[in-house]
Coordinates of C-alpha atoms in Angstrom, one line a residue:
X36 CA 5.2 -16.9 -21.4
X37 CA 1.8 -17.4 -23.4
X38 CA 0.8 -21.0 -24.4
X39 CA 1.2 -21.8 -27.7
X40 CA -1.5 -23.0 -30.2
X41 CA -1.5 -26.3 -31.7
X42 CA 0.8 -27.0 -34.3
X43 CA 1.3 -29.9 -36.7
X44 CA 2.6 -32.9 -35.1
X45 CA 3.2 -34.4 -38.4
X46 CA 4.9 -33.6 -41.9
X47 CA 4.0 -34.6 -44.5
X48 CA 0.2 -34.8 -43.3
X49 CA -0.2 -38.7 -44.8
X50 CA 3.1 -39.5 -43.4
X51 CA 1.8 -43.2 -41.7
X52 CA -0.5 -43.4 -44.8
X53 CA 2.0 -43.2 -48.1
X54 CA 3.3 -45.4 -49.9
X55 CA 6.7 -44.2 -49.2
X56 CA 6.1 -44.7 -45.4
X57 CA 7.8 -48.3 -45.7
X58 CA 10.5 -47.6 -48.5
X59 CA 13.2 -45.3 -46.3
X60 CA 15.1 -46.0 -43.4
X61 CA 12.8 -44.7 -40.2
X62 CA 14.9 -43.4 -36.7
X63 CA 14.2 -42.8 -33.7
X64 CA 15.7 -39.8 -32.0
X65 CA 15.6 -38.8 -28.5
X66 CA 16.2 -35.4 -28.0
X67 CA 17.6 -33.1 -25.2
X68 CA 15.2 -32.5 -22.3
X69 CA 11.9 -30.3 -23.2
X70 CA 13.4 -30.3 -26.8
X71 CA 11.0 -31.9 -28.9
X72 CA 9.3 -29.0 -30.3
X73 CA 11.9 -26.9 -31.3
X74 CA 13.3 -30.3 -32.7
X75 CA 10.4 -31.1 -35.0
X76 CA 10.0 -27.7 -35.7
X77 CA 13.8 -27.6 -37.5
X78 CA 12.9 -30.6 -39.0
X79 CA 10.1 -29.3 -40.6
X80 CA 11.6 -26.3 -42.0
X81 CA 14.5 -28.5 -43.3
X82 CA 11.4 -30.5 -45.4
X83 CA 12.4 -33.8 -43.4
X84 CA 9.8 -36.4 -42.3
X85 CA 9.2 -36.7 -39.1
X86 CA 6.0 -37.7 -36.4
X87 CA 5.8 -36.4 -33.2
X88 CA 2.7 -37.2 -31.1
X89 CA 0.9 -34.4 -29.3
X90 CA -1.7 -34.3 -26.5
X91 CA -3.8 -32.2 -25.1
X92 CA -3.1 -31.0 -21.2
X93 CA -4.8 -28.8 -19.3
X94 CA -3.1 -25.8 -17.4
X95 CA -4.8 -23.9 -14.8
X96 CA -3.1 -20.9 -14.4
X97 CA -2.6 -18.4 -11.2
X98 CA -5.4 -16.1 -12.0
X99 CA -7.6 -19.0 -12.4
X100 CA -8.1 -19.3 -15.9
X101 CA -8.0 -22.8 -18.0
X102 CA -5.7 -23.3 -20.8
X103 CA -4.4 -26.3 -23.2
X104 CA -1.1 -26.9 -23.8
X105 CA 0.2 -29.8 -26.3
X106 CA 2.8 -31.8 -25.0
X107 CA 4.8 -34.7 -26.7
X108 CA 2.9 -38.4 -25.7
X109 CA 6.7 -39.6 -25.5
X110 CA 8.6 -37.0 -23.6
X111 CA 12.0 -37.4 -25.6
X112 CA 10.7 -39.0 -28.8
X113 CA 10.6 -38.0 -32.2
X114 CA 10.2 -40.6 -34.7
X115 CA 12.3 -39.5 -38.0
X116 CA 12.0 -41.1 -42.0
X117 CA 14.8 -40.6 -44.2
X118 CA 18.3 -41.3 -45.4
X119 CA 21.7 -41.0 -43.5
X120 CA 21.8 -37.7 -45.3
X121 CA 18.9 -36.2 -43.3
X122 CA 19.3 -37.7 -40.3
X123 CA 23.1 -35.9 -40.5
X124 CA 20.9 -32.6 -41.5
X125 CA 18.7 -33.4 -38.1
X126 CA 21.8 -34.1 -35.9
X127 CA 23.2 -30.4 -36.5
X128 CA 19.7 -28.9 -35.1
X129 CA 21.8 -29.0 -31.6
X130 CA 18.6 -30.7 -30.3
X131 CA 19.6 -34.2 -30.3
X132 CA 20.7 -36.6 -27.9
X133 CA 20.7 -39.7 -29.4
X134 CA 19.7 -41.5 -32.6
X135 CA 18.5 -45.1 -33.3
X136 CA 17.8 -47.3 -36.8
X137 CA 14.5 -49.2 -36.9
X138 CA 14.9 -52.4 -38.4
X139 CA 11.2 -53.1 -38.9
X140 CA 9.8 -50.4 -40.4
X141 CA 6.3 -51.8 -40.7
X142 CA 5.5 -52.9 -36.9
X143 CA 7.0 -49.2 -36.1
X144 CA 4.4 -47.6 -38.7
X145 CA 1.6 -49.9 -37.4
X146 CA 2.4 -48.7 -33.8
X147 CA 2.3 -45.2 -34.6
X148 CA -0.8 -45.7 -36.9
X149 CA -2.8 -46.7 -33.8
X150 CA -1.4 -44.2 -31.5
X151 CA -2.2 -41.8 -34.1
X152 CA -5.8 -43.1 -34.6
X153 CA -6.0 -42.8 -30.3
X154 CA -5.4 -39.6 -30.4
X155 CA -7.5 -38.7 -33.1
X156 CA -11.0 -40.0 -31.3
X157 CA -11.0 -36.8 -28.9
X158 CA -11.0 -39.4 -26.0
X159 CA -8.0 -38.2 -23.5
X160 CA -5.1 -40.3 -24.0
X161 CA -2.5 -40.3 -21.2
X162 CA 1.7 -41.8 -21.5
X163 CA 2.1 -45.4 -20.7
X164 CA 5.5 -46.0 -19.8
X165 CA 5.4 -50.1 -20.0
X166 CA 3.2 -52.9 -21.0
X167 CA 1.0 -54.3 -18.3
X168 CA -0.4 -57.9 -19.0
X169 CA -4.0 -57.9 -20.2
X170 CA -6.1 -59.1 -22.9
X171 CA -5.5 -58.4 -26.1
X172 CA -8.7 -56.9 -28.2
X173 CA -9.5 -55.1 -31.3
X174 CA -12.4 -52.5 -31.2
X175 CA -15.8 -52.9 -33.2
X176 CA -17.1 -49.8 -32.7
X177 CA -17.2 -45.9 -31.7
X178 CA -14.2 -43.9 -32.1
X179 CA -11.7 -46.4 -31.7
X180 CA -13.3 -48.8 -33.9
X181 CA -10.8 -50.9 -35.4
X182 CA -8.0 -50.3 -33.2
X183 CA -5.7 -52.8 -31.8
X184 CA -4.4 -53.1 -28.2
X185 CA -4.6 -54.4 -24.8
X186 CA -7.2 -54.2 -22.3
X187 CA -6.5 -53.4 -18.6
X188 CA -8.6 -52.7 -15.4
X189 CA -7.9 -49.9 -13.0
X190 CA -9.6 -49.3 -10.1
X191 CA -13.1 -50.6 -12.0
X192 CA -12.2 -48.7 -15.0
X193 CA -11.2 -50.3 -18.3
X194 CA -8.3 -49.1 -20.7
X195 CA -6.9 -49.8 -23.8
X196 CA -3.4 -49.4 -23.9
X197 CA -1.7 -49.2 -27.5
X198 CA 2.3 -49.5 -27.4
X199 CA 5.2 -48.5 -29.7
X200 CA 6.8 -51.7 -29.2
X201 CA 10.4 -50.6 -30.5
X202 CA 10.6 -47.6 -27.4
X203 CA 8.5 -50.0 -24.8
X204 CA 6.4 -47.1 -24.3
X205 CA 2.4 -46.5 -25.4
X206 CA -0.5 -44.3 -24.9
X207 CA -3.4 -45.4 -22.5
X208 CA -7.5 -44.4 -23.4
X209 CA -10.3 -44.7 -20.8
X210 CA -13.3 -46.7 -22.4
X211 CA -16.2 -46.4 -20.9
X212 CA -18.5 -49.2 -22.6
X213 CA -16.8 -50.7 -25.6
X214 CA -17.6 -53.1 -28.2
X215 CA -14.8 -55.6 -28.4
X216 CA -13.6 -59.0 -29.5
X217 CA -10.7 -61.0 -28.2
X218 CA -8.3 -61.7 -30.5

C-alpha cells in the first residue's frame, strides 16, 4: 500500500485563530483504533470543524528506500467544534468510540495553539503521554519563540514539552540551545 501525501490536519485553516474558535461547544472524540484519518476525513467532507495534529515519521521500507508518513500526535484524538447537531452528524461516520464536552474552551484552544505552533517550527516533535515535573519557560527566540511549556532533561538533552491538559497528553521538541525565561 503506497504512503499517502500530507493532507490537511485542520479545517477551516484559521480554525485555533477565529473568532468563532471560543463561541461553540468544542469535543473531544476518540476514535476506533487507526481511525483518525478516515475520521477527519468524513468530517471534513461533512463541512464540520475539526483539528487533528499530524507528524512527520519516517518509514524505511524493504527495498531500502526512505519515506514519510503523517501520523496523528494523539493516537485516538480528534478534537471536534460544533453543536450537538454535528457532533450527531460525526457519530454516524462509524469511526467513533467515544465523545467528550470541553468545559473550558479557551485553555483547550490555547493547548492546541502551542502544539500547533510545535509542529509548525520543522523541529521533530515526538507524543508525550504525561507530564513530567520541570520548569516551566516561555521561549524568546528561534522557531519556538513565544511558546509556552515545560522544560525537561534527558539524558543531557533538553526538551520542551507542551501538553493538552484536558487529554493529559502533549508533544515533546528537542532544543538544542534556547533562549528562555522562567516564568
Amino acid at each position: 500500500m503506497p504512503i499517502l501525501p500530507r493532507e490537511p490536519d485542520i479545517f477551516p485553516e484559521d480554525l485555533l485563530e477565529s473568532v468563532q474558535a471560543a463561541e461553540k461547544p468544542w469535543w473531544v472524540i476518540y476514535t476506533l483504533a487507526r481511525r483518525e484519518k478516515v475520521f477527519f476525513r468524513r468530517l471534513r467532507e461533512m463541512g464540520i470543524r475539526h483539528y487533528c495534529p499530524l507528524v512527520p515519521h519516517r518509514v524505511k521500507l524493504g527495498d531500502g528506500r526512505i519515506r514519510t508518513a503523517w501520523n496523528p500526535l494523539f493516537a485516538g484524538y480528534v478534537f471536534l467544534q460544533g453543536d450537538d447537531s454535528e457532533r450527531q452528524k460525526a457519530l454516524t461516520t462509524n469511526c467513533v468510540s467515544r465523545c467528550l464536552v470541553v468545559r473550558d474552551y479557551e485553555q483547550l484552544i490555547t493547548d492546541l495553539r502551542r502544539i500547533r505552533q510545535a509542529i509548525e517550527s520543522g523541529l521533530p516533535v515526538t507524543p508525550q503521554d504525561k507530564l513530567e515535573p520541570g520548569k516551566p519557560v516561555r521561549i524568546r527566540s528561534g522557531p519556538l519563540a513565544g511558546l509556552e511549556g515545560v522544560i525537561v532533561n534527558r539524558r543531557g538533552k533538553h526538551h520542551l514539552i507542551v501538553m493538552v491538559s484536558f487529554i493529559q497528553k502533549g508533544a515533546s521538541v528537542e532544543l538544542d540551545v534556547v533562549d528562555v525565561e522562567a516564568l
